[in-house]
GROMACS .gro file of C-alpha atoms in nm:
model
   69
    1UNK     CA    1   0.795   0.899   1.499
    2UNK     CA    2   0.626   0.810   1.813
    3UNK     CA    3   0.409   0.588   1.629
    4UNK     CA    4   0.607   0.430   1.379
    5UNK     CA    5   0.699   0.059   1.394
    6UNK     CA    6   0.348  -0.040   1.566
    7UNK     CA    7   0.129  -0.163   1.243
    8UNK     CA    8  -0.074   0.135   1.288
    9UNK     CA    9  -0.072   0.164   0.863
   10UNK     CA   10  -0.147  -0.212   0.868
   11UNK     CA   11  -0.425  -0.248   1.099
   12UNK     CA   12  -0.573   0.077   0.919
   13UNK     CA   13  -0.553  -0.102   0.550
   14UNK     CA   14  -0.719  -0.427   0.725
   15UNK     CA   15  -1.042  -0.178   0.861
   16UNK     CA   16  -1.103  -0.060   0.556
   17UNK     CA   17  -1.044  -0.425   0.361
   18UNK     CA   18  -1.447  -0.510   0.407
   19UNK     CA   19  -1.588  -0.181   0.341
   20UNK     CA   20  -1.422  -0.130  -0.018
   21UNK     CA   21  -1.562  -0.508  -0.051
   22UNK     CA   22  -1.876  -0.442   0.079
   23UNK     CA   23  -1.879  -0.191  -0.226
   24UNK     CA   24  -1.766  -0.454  -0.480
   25UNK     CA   25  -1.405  -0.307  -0.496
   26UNK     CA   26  -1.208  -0.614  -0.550
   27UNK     CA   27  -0.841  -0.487  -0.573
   28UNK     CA   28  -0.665  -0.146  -0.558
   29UNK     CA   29  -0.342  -0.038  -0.694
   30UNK     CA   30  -0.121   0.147  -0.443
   31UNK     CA   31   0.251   0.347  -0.467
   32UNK     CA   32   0.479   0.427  -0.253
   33UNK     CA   33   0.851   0.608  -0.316
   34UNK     CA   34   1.098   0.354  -0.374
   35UNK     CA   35   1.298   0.453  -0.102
   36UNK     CA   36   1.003   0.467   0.168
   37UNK     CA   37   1.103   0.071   0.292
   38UNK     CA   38   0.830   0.068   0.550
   39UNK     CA   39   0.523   0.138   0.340
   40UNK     CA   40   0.650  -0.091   0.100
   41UNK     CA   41   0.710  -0.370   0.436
   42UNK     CA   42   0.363  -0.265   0.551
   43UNK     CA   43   0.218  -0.326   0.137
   44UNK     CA   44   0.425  -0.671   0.165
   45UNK     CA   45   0.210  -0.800   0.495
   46UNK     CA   46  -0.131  -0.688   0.366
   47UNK     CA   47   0.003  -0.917   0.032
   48UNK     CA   48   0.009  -0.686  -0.195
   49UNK     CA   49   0.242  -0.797  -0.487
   50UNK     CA   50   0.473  -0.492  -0.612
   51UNK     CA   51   0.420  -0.502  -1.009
   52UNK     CA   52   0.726  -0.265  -1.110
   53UNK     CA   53   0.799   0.085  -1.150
   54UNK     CA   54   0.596   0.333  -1.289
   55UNK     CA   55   0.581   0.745  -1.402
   56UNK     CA   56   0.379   0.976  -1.257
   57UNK     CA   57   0.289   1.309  -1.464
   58UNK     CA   58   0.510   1.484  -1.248
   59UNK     CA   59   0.862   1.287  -1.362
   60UNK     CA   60   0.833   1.071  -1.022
   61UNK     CA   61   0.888   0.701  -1.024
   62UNK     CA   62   0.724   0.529  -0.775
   63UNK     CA   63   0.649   0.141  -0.675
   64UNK     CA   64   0.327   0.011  -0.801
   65UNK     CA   65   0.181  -0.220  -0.586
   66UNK     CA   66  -0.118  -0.447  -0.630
   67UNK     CA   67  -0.309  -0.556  -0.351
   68UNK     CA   68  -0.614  -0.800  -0.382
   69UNK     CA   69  -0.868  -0.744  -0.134
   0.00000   0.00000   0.00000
């Protein structure tokens, strides 16, 4: 908790942004729990577009999120 709400998630997606380019990794598909509203805040100011719902293998539905590096 004492380092929520500081774009610590954010600023850690953005360091990693040129070294999955640098590798030719173009886009990467992310989930999150649907009820988990900051990671899906945090996937929304990278600009990653939330495509829908989808199943995992273990009955859990998650958010699928797409975010173009």
């Amino acid at each position: 908790p004492n380092y929520q709400g500081h774009g610590l998630a954010r600023q850690a997606c953005e360091s990693i942004r040129p070294i999955l380019k640098s590798q030719g990794i173009e886009k990467l598909s992310i989930t999150c729990s649907p009820e988990n509203l900051a990671s899906q805040r945090t996937l929304e100011k990278l600009g990653a577009k939330c495509l829908g719902t989808v199943k995992l293998p273990n009955n859990l539905t998650r958010l699928r999120y797409l975010w173009i590096l």
